[in-house]
mmCIF file of C-alpha atoms in Angstrom:
data_model
loop_
_atom_site.group_PDB
_atom_site.id
_atom_site.type_symbol
_atom_site.label_atom_id
_atom_site.label_comp_id
_atom_site.label_asym_id
_atom_site.label_seq_id
_atom_site.Cartn_x
_atom_site.Cartn_y
_atom_site.Cartn_z
ATOM 1 C CA UNK W 293 69.689 -6.913 37.856
ATOM 2 C CA UNK W 294 66.316 -5.417 38.780
ATOM 3 C CA UNK W 295 63.946 -2.984 37.073
ATOM 4 C CA UNK W 296 60.882 -1.574 38.866
ATOM 5 C CA UNK W 297 61.718 -3.907 41.726
ATOM 6 C CA UNK W 298 61.447 -6.974 39.497
ATOM 7 C CA UNK W 299 64.235 -9.340 38.535
ATOM 8 C CA UNK W 300 65.021 -9.654 34.841
ATOM 9 C CA UNK W 301 63.437 -13.106 34.576
ATOM 10 C CA UNK W 302 60.195 -11.938 36.218
ATOM 11 C CA UNK W 303 60.159 -8.782 34.098
ATOM 12 C CA UNK W 304 60.418 -10.795 30.867
ATOM 13 C CA UNK W 305 57.854 -13.321 32.129
ATOM 14 C CA UNK W 306 55.282 -10.625 32.951
ATOM 15 C CA UNK W 307 55.721 -8.761 29.644
ATOM 16 C CA UNK W 308 55.471 -11.953 27.566
ATOM 17 C CA UNK W 309 52.646 -13.338 29.692
ATOM 18 C CA UNK W 310 50.823 -10.002 29.413
ATOM 19 C CA UNK W 311 51.272 -10.153 25.648
ATOM 20 C CA UNK W 312 49.717 -13.631 25.449
ATOM 21 C CA UNK W 313 46.863 -12.654 27.759
ATOM 22 C CA UNK W 314 46.376 -9.591 25.546
ATOM 23 C CA UNK W 315 46.106 -11.827 22.476
ATOM 24 C CA UNK W 316 43.449 -13.882 24.270
ATOM 25 C CA UNK W 317 41.667 -10.706 25.418
ATOM 26 C CA UNK W 318 41.631 -9.235 21.929
ATOM 27 C CA UNK W 319 40.410 -12.496 20.417
ATOM 28 C CA UNK W 320 37.887 -13.670 23.021
ATOM 29 C CA UNK W 321 37.067 -10.287 24.596
ATOM 30 C CA UNK W 322 38.043 -11.311 28.137
ATOM 31 C CA UNK W 323 40.048 -9.324 30.658
ATOM 32 C CA UNK W 324 42.420 -12.141 31.620
ATOM 33 C CA UNK W 325 42.502 -11.530 35.384
ATOM 34 C CA UNK W 326 41.393 -15.134 35.894
ATOM 35 C CA UNK W 327 44.868 -16.108 34.620
ATOM 36 C CA UNK W 328 46.831 -13.302 36.267
ATOM 37 C CA UNK W 329 45.683 -13.868 39.857
ATOM 38 C CA UNK W 330 46.435 -17.603 40.122
ATOM 39 C CA UNK W 331 49.776 -17.080 38.347
ATOM 40 C CA UNK W 332 50.779 -14.510 40.965
ATOM 41 C CA UNK W 333 49.644 -16.909 43.684
ATOM 42 C CA UNK W 334 51.825 -19.670 42.257
ATOM 43 C CA UNK W 335 54.784 -17.263 42.017
ATOM 44 C CA UNK W 336 54.480 -16.673 45.768
ATOM 45 C CA UNK W 337 52.651 -13.340 45.969
ATOM 46 C CA UNK W 338 50.262 -12.974 48.953
ATOM 47 C CA UNK W 339 46.604 -13.653 48.139
ATOM 48 C CA UNK W 340 45.571 -10.029 48.718
ATOM 49 C CA UNK W 341 48.316 -8.717 46.379
ATOM 50 C CA UNK W 342 47.514 -11.309 43.701
ATOM 51 C CA UNK W 343 43.811 -10.464 43.837
ATOM 52 C CA UNK W 344 44.281 -6.688 43.959
ATOM 53 C CA UNK W 345 46.759 -6.753 41.072
ATOM 54 C CA UNK W 346 44.424 -9.009 39.072
ATOM 55 C CA UNK W 347 41.565 -6.543 39.505
ATOM 56 C CA UNK W 348 43.805 -3.614 38.555
ATOM 57 C CA UNK W 349 44.928 -5.458 35.425
ATOM 58 C CA UNK W 350 41.300 -6.203 34.545
ATOM 59 C CA UNK W 351 40.420 -2.518 34.877
ATOM 60 C CA UNK W 352 43.228 -1.545 32.509
ATOM 61 C CA UNK W 353 42.285 -4.059 29.816
ATOM 62 C CA UNK W 354 38.528 -3.488 30.061
ATOM 63 C CA UNK W 355 38.813 0.225 29.219
ATOM 64 C CA UNK W 356 39.517 -0.680 25.569
ATOM 65 C CA UNK W 357 36.555 -3.046 25.351
ATOM 66 C CA UNK W 358 34.100 -0.560 26.877
ATOM 67 C CA UNK W 359 35.078 2.101 24.328
ATOM 68 C CA UNK W 360 34.402 -0.378 21.520
ATOM 69 C CA UNK W 361 30.899 -1.221 22.740
ATOM 70 C CA UNK W 362 30.150 2.425 23.507
ATOM 71 C CA UNK W 363 30.800 3.312 19.869
ATOM 72 C CA UNK W 364 28.151 0.841 18.630
ATOM 73 C CA UNK W 365 25.540 1.596 21.309
ATOM 74 C CA UNK W 366 25.603 -1.799 23.047
ATOM 75 C CA UNK W 367 25.410 -0.527 26.628
ATOM 76 C CA UNK W 368 22.384 -0.291 28.940
ATOM 77 C CA UNK W 369 23.602 2.597 31.100
ATOM 78 C CA UNK W 370 20.786 2.514 33.669
ATOM 79 C CA UNK W 371 21.236 -1.207 34.292
ATOM 80 C CA UNK W 372 25.016 -0.799 34.284
ATOM 81 C CA UNK W 373 24.827 1.924 36.939
ATOM 82 C CA UNK W 374 22.583 -0.234 39.153
ATOM 83 C CA UNK W 375 24.900 -3.202 38.718
ATOM 84 C CA UNK W 376 27.906 -1.057 39.579
ATOM 85 C CA UNK W 377 26.407 -0.223 42.976
ATOM 86 C CA UNK W 378 25.622 -3.828 43.937
ATOM 87 C CA UNK W 379 28.847 -5.133 42.387
ATOM 88 C CA UNK W 380 30.822 -2.683 44.509
ATOM 89 C CA UNK W 381 29.034 -3.860 47.655
ATOM 90 C CA UNK W 382 29.735 -7.474 46.721
ATOM 91 C CA UNK W 383 33.411 -6.739 45.999
ATOM 92 C CA UNK W 384 33.751 -4.935 49.329
ATOM 93 C CA UNK W 385 32.315 -7.937 51.170
ATOM 94 C CA UNK W 386 34.515 -10.304 49.165
ATOM 95 C CA UNK W 387 37.665 -8.306 49.904
ATOM 96 C CA UNK W 388 36.836 -8.196 53.627
ATOM 97 C CA UNK W 389 36.408 -11.962 53.549
ATOM 98 C CA UNK W 390 39.829 -12.354 51.892
ATOM 99 C CA UNK W 391 41.563 -10.270 54.566
ATOM 100 C CA UNK W 392 39.731 -12.241 57.275
ATOM 101 C CA UNK W 393 40.830 -15.530 55.689
ATOM 102 C CA UNK W 394 44.367 -14.157 55.386
ATOM 103 C CA UNK W 395 44.382 -13.416 59.118
ATOM 104 C CA UNK W 396 43.445 -17.068 59.684
ATOM 105 C CA UNK W 397 46.196 -18.176 57.309
ATOM 106 C CA UNK W 398 43.890 -19.960 54.850
ATOM 107 C CA UNK W 399 43.310 -17.302 52.174
ATOM 108 C CA UNK W 400 45.593 -18.979 49.617
ATOM 109 C CA UNK W 401 43.952 -22.364 50.225
ATOM 110 C CA UNK W 402 40.403 -21.043 49.839
ATOM 111 C CA UNK W 403 41.262 -18.908 46.796
ATOM 112 C CA UNK W 404 43.139 -21.760 45.142
ATOM 113 C CA UNK W 405 40.307 -24.236 45.743
ATOM 114 C CA UNK W 406 37.768 -21.774 44.338
ATOM 115 C CA UNK W 407 39.899 -21.337 41.206
ATOM 116 C CA UNK W 408 40.277 -25.087 40.693
ATOM 117 C CA UNK W 409 36.506 -25.589 40.722
ATOM 118 C CA UNK W 410 35.674 -22.430 38.776
ATOM 119 C CA UNK W 411 38.171 -22.886 35.936
ATOM 120 C CA UNK W 412 37.396 -26.591 35.623
ATOM 121 C CA UNK W 413 33.712 -25.727 35.336
ATOM 122 C CA UNK W 414 34.422 -23.109 32.661
ATOM 123 C CA UNK W 415 36.586 -25.554 30.739
ATOM 124 C CA UNK W 416 33.844 -28.172 30.744
ATOM 125 C CA UNK W 417 31.289 -25.568 29.627
ATOM 126 C CA UNK W 418 33.502 -24.584 26.703
ATOM 127 C CA UNK W 419 33.981 -28.218 25.739
ATOM 128 C CA UNK W 420 30.218 -28.555 25.753
ATOM 129 C CA UNK W 421 29.965 -25.393 23.643
ATOM 130 C CA UNK W 422 32.459 -26.825 21.157
ATOM 131 C CA UNK W 423 30.330 -29.958 20.902
ATOM 132 C CA UNK W 424 27.219 -27.809 20.419
ATOM 133 C CA UNK W 425 28.932 -25.861 17.623
ATOM 134 C CA UNK W 426 29.570 -29.130 15.798
ATOM 135 C CA UNK W 427 25.886 -29.966 16.109
ATOM 136 C CA UNK W 428 24.875 -26.495 14.901
ATOM 137 C CA UNK W 429 27.032 -26.905 11.816
ATOM 138 C CA UNK W 430 24.808 -29.833 10.839
ATOM 139 C CA UNK W 431 21.570 -27.919 11.507
ATOM 140 C CA UNK W 432 19.665 -25.590 9.187
ATOM 141 C CA UNK W 433 20.401 -21.860 9.312
ATOM 142 C CA UNK W 434 16.839 -21.218 10.448
ATOM 143 C CA UNK W 435 17.700 -22.827 13.799
ATOM 144 C CA UNK W 436 20.226 -20.110 14.662
ATOM 145 C CA UNK W 437 19.551 -18.002 17.757
ATOM 146 C CA UNK W 438 18.778 -14.318 17.296
ATOM 147 C CA UNK W 439 20.992 -12.019 19.377
ATOM 148 C CA UNK W 440 17.868 -10.058 20.393
ATOM 149 C CA UNK W 441 16.125 -13.137 21.771
ATOM 150 C CA UNK W 442 15.581 -13.252 25.540
ATOM 151 C CA UNK W 443 16.237 -16.655 27.166
ATOM 152 C CA UNK W 444 13.109 -18.445 28.499
ATOM 153 C CA UNK W 445 14.455 -18.437 32.062
ATOM 154 C CA UNK W 446 14.887 -14.650 31.925
ATOM 155 C CA UNK W 447 11.349 -14.257 30.549
ATOM 156 C CA UNK W 448 10.081 -16.326 33.477
ATOM 157 C CA UNK W 449 11.998 -14.208 35.999
ATOM 158 C CA UNK W 450 10.741 -10.996 34.377
ATOM 159 C CA UNK W 451 7.159 -12.243 34.771
ATOM 160 C CA UNK W 452 7.499 -11.855 38.558
ATOM 161 C CA UNK W 453 7.000 -8.118 38.915
ATOM 162 C CA UNK W 454 8.279 -7.356 42.405
ATOM 163 C CA UNK W 455 8.731 -3.571 42.824
ATOM 164 C CA UNK W 456 10.764 -1.528 42.388
ATOM 165 C CA UNK W 457 11.045 -2.289 38.659
ATOM 166 C CA UNK W 458 13.542 -0.835 36.160
ATOM 167 C CA UNK W 459 13.308 -0.605 32.365
ATOM 168 C CA UNK W 460 15.780 -2.465 30.139
ATOM 169 C CA UNK W 461 17.292 -1.534 26.792
ATOM 170 C CA UNK W 462 15.286 -4.390 25.242
ATOM 171 C CA UNK W 463 12.038 -2.666 26.200
ATOM 172 C CA UNK W 464 11.323 -5.141 28.982
ATOM 173 C CA UNK W 465 11.347 -4.568 32.719
ATOM 174 C CA UNK W 466 12.928 -6.445 35.602
ATOM 175 C CA UNK W 467 12.838 -6.231 39.376
ATOM 176 C CA UNK W 468 15.605 -4.330 41.105
ATOM 177 C CA UNK W 469 15.801 -7.291 43.485
ATOM 178 C CA UNK W 470 16.872 -9.507 40.573
ATOM 179 C CA UNK W 471 19.601 -7.027 39.679
ATOM 180 C CA UNK W 472 20.694 -6.854 43.328
ATOM 181 C CA UNK W 473 20.914 -10.626 43.712
ATOM 182 C CA UNK W 474 22.708 -11.240 40.419
ATOM 183 C CA UNK W 475 25.134 -8.318 40.716
ATOM 184 C CA UNK W 476 25.829 -8.791 44.422
ATOM 185 C CA UNK W 477 26.653 -12.467 43.953
ATOM 186 C CA UNK W 478 29.015 -11.762 41.056
ATOM 187 C CA UNK W 479 30.676 -8.945 43.002
ATOM 188 C CA UNK W 480 31.250 -11.227 45.988
ATOM 189 C CA UNK W 481 32.997 -13.782 43.766
ATOM 190 C CA UNK W 482 35.053 -11.027 42.087
ATOM 191 C CA UNK W 483 36.247 -9.655 45.417
ATOM 192 C CA UNK W 484 36.958 -13.124 46.814
ATOM 193 C CA UNK W 485 39.052 -14.588 43.994
ATOM 194 C CA UNK W 486 40.266 -11.442 42.216
ATOM 195 C CA UNK W 487 38.674 -11.693 38.781
ATOM 196 C CA UNK W 488 36.771 -9.086 36.820
ATOM 197 C CA UNK W 489 33.876 -11.552 36.829
ATOM 198 C CA UNK W 490 32.847 -11.021 33.214
ATOM 199 C CA UNK W 491 32.516 -14.743 32.520
ATOM 200 C CA UNK W 492 29.983 -14.838 35.378
ATOM 201 C CA UNK W 493 28.518 -11.336 35.090
ATOM 202 C CA UNK W 494 27.595 -11.435 31.393
ATOM 203 C CA UNK W 495 25.642 -14.726 31.628
ATOM 204 C CA UNK W 496 23.905 -13.370 34.743
ATOM 205 C CA UNK W 497 22.768 -10.262 32.838
ATOM 206 C CA UNK W 498 21.658 -12.373 29.881
ATOM 207 C CA UNK W 499 20.041 -15.356 31.589
ATOM 208 C CA UNK W 500 18.734 -13.822 34.839
ATOM 209 C CA UNK W 501 18.087 -10.136 34.134
ATOM 210 C CA UNK W 502 17.008 -10.688 30.512
ATOM 211 C CA UNK W 503 18.998 -8.246 28.372
ATOM 212 C CA UNK W 504 19.704 -9.161 24.700
ATOM 213 C CA UNK W 505 23.068 -10.843 24.218
ATOM 214 C CA UNK W 506 24.910 -7.964 22.524
ATOM 215 C CA UNK W 507 23.662 -5.471 25.125
ATOM 216 C CA UNK W 508 24.508 -7.941 27.913
ATOM 217 C CA UNK W 509 28.144 -8.002 26.781
ATOM 218 C CA UNK W 510 28.434 -4.208 26.552
ATOM 219 C CA UNK W 511 26.575 -3.606 29.821
ATOM 220 C CA UNK W 512 28.686 -6.228 31.585
ATOM 221 C CA UNK W 513 31.853 -4.469 30.440
ATOM 222 C CA UNK W 514 30.467 -1.076 31.485
ATOM 223 C CA UNK W 515 29.570 -2.304 34.984
ATOM 224 C CA UNK W 516 32.810 -4.256 35.239
ATOM 225 C CA UNK W 517 34.895 -1.230 34.321
ATOM 226 C CA UNK W 518 33.759 0.682 37.380
ATOM 227 C CA UNK W 519 33.597 -2.326 39.688
ATOM 228 C CA UNK W 520 37.115 -3.284 38.574
ATOM 229 C CA UNK W 521 38.294 0.235 39.372
ATOM 230 C CA UNK W 522 36.571 0.079 42.759
ATOM 231 C CA UNK W 523 38.060 -3.340 43.488
ATOM 232 C CA UNK W 524 41.542 -2.151 42.556
ATOM 233 C CA UNK W 525 41.030 0.942 44.748
ATOM 234 C CA UNK W 526 39.833 -1.193 47.681
ATOM 235 C CA UNK W 527 42.896 -3.407 47.556
ATOM 236 C CA UNK W 528 45.159 -0.493 46.677
ATOM 237 C CA UNK W 529 44.177 1.338 49.871
ATOM 238 C CA UNK W 530 45.472 -1.707 51.741
ATOM 239 C CA UNK W 531 48.737 -1.635 49.773
ATOM 240 C CA UNK W 532 47.732 -4.814 47.949
ATOM 241 C CA UNK W 533 48.245 -3.715 44.330
ATOM 242 C CA UNK W 534 51.729 -4.211 42.899
ATOM 243 C CA UNK W 535 51.950 -1.413 40.343
ATOM 244 C CA UNK W 536 55.207 -2.745 38.897
ATOM 245 C CA UNK W 537 53.580 -6.099 38.121
ATOM 246 C CA UNK W 538 50.374 -4.534 36.750
ATOM 247 C CA UNK W 539 52.252 -1.995 34.631
ATOM 248 C CA UNK W 540 54.555 -4.624 33.143
ATOM 249 C CA UNK W 541 51.653 -6.897 32.316
ATOM 250 C CA UNK W 542 49.752 -4.033 30.674
ATOM 251 C CA UNK W 543 52.733 -3.161 28.469
ATOM 252 C CA UNK W 544 52.633 -6.613 26.916
ATOM 253 C CA UNK W 545 48.839 -6.753 26.919
ATOM 254 C CA UNK W 546 48.467 -3.514 24.943
ATOM 255 C CA UNK W 547 50.300 -4.969 21.930
ATOM 256 C CA UNK W 548 48.813 -8.437 22.266
ATOM 257 C CA UNK W 549 45.253 -7.109 22.387
ATOM 258 C CA UNK W 550 45.665 -5.335 19.054
ATOM 259 C CA UNK W 551 46.984 -8.488 17.384
ATOM 260 C CA UNK W 552 44.285 -10.626 18.969
ATOM 261 C CA UNK W 553 41.565 -8.252 17.769
ATOM 262 C CA UNK W 554 42.951 -8.373 14.217
ATOM 263 C CA UNK W 555 43.002 -12.181 14.381
ATOM 264 C CA UNK W 556 39.218 -12.318 14.856
ATOM 265 C CA UNK W 557 38.772 -11.632 11.133
ATOM 266 C CA UNK W 558 41.057 -14.455 10.090
ATOM 267 C CA UNK W 559 40.746 -17.343 12.558
ATOM 268 C CA UNK W 560 37.715 -19.598 12.765
ATOM 269 C CA UNK W 561 36.286 -19.808 16.287
ATOM 270 C CA UNK W 562 35.645 -23.531 15.788
ATOM 271 C CA UNK W 563 39.406 -24.107 15.385
ATOM 272 C CA UNK W 564 40.322 -22.360 18.637
ATOM 273 C CA UNK W 565 37.490 -22.911 21.126
ATOM 274 C CA UNK W 566 38.602 -26.437 21.975
ATOM 275 C CA UNK W 567 42.076 -25.112 22.848
ATOM 276 C CA UNK W 568 40.528 -22.461 25.065
ATOM 277 C CA UNK W 569 38.561 -25.134 26.930
ATOM 278 C CA UNK W 570 41.726 -27.172 27.392
ATOM 279 C CA UNK W 571 43.523 -24.055 28.636
ATOM 280 C CA UNK W 572 40.896 -23.691 31.378
ATOM 281 C CA UNK W 573 41.251 -27.332 32.373
ATOM 282 C CA UNK W 574 45.068 -27.159 32.382
ATOM 283 C CA UNK W 575 44.920 -23.940 34.412
ATOM 284 C CA UNK W 576 42.636 -25.656 36.914
ATOM 285 C CA UNK W 577 45.051 -28.589 37.077
ATOM 286 C CA UNK W 578 47.985 -26.183 37.533
ATOM 287 C CA UNK W 579 46.401 -24.547 40.578
ATOM 288 C CA UNK W 580 45.486 -27.960 42.014
ATOM 289 C CA UNK W 581 49.111 -29.105 41.592
ATOM 290 C CA UNK W 582 50.294 -25.896 43.291
ATOM 291 C CA UNK W 583 48.062 -26.574 46.292
ATOM 292 C CA UNK W 584 49.378 -30.144 46.397
ATOM 293 C CA UNK W 585 52.961 -28.848 46.230
ATOM 294 C CA UNK W 586 52.367 -26.616 49.262
ATOM 295 C CA UNK W 587 50.864 -29.523 51.163
ATOM 296 C CA UNK W 588 53.594 -32.034 50.296
ATOM 297 C CA UNK W 589 56.393 -29.390 50.193
ATOM 298 C CA UNK W 590 57.689 -30.645 46.841
ATOM 299 C CA UNK W 591 59.351 -27.901 44.786
ATOM 300 C CA UNK W 592 59.129 -29.861 41.527
ATOM 301 C CA UNK W 593 55.342 -29.726 41.665
ATOM 302 C CA UNK W 594 55.504 -25.917 41.921
ATOM 303 C CA UNK W 595 57.434 -25.836 38.633
ATOM 304 C CA UNK W 596 54.873 -28.157 37.037
ATOM 305 C CA UNK W 597 52.020 -25.937 38.220
ATOM 306 C CA UNK W 598 53.575 -22.861 36.567
ATOM 307 C CA UNK W 599 54.103 -24.825 33.349
ATOM 308 C CA UNK W 600 50.467 -25.972 33.318
ATOM 309 C CA UNK W 601 49.010 -22.540 34.079
ATOM 310 C CA UNK W 602 51.252 -20.215 32.071
ATOM 311 C CA UNK W 603 52.065 -22.776 29.382
ATOM 312 C CA UNK W 604 48.398 -23.427 28.602
ATOM 313 C CA UNK W 605 47.726 -19.746 27.892
ATOM 314 C CA UNK W 606 50.894 -19.529 25.806
ATOM 315 C CA UNK W 607 49.798 -22.560 23.810
ATOM 316 C CA UNK W 608 46.368 -21.110 22.985
ATOM 317 C CA UNK W 609 47.867 -17.696 22.192
ATOM 318 C CA UNK W 610 50.436 -19.260 19.880
ATOM 319 C CA UNK W 611 47.721 -21.285 18.129
ATOM 320 C CA UNK W 612 45.804 -18.062 17.438
ATOM 321 C CA UNK W 613 48.953 -16.311 16.176
ATOM 322 C CA UNK W 614 49.909 -19.301 14.016
ATOM 323 C CA UNK W 615 46.502 -19.554 12.375
ATOM 324 C CA UNK W 616 46.381 -15.780 11.921
ATOM 325 C CA UNK W 617 49.794 -15.805 10.223
ATOM 326 C CA UNK W 618 48.732 -18.745 8.039
ATOM 327 C CA UNK W 619 45.623 -16.896 6.871
ATOM 328 C CA UNK W 620 47.674 -13.779 6.112
ATOM 329 C CA UNK W 621 50.044 -15.872 4.004
ATOM 330 C CA UNK W 622 47.155 -17.220 1.930
ATOM 331 C CA UNK W 623 45.668 -13.742 1.628
ATOM 332 C CA UNK W 624 42.175 -15.111 2.241
ATOM 333 C CA UNK W 625 41.145 -14.277 5.824
ATOM 334 C CA UNK W 626 37.790 -15.647 6.968
ATOM 335 C CA UNK W 627 35.446 -12.939 8.137
ATOM 336 C CA UNK W 628 33.689 -13.926 11.322
ATOM 337 C CA UNK W 629 32.140 -12.000 14.177
ATOM 338 C CA UNK W 630 34.296 -11.500 17.240
ATOM 339 C CA UNK W 631 33.610 -13.870 20.102
ATOM 340 C CA UNK W 632 31.688 -12.067 22.790
ATOM 341 C CA UNK W 633 32.996 -12.808 26.268
ATOM 342 C CA UNK W 634 34.624 -10.265 28.541
ATOM 343 C CA UNK W 635 36.890 -12.082 31.344
#
C-alpha cells in the first residue's frame, strides 16, 4: 500500500519523525534539517534529493520562527538582506559542488563525512555549554551576560573599518567584506550538506559581525528564510526535492512545533541540554556507522545507523514531552526563556 508514492512504513516514519523534529524545533528554535538530510541519506535517497528536501523542510519550519521574531522587532532587515545575497551565492556554489561530486560518485561519502565531523563538533560544544551552565549556577547573578553585549572578538573586527561599511541594529557599523565572508562561508556549507545553517549562521552574525544576541537570532532566521527558499528552488529546478517526503514531514512538524513551544515554559533547559548534546553525538555516530556499512556491505550496520540517528532525536523529544507532561500534572510549570538557536 502506497500513499503519495511512499510505502505505509515510510509514511508513518516521516510523520512521526517530523513530529519529533517539530518538538525539538519548537523547544530549541532549530529548523531540524541537520537531522532530515542524513536520515534521508541513510534511507537510500540520493545526496542531491536528501539535501534539497532538507532545505525545503527548513524553509517550511523557519517561516513560523521568523513571524515570531518579526512581532517583537528582533530583525536587522538591512543586514539580513545583505546576508541573503551572499548566502544565496554560497548555496549556489555549494549545490554545484554537490552535483560535481555526485558525477564523480563521491557525493554521499563527502556529505556523510562532513556531517560526522559537524554534528560531533556541535555535540561537544553543547556538552561544554552544559558544563558552563553548571558553573554559572554557582556564580553570582551579576556575572550574567547581557543580551545586548557585543562579544570582544566582534568589537575587534568592527574596529577595522574597511569600506564599504553598513550600519547595524545595535548602532555599530561593520564592513561589508565581513558580512560577505561570514555569509558566503555559511551559504557554502548549507548548499554542500543541505542544512539551513542556523547553528553556524547565528554565531557568525553574533561573534563576527557583532549584532546583539537577540537580534542575531532574528536576523539569522530572516536571512535563512530566503536562503532556504533559494536553496530549495535551486535543487527543485534539478528535480531534487521530494515533495511527498517534505510534505509528510511538515505535517508532523506542524503539530510537534506547537507542543515544543509550549514546553519551553515548563521544562528547565538544564535538564534537557545534555540530552541534546548526546543526540548530536549519537547522530554523528549513526552517520559514521552508515558510511562503514556501505564500505563493508553489512546490512545490519545500516539498521544500527538508523536507530542511532532517528532514535536519538526520538529520545530527546520524548524526554521533553515527558518532563512537560510531568510539570502539567503538578500544575507548577517553570517559566524560563525559550532557548535561542535556529537549526
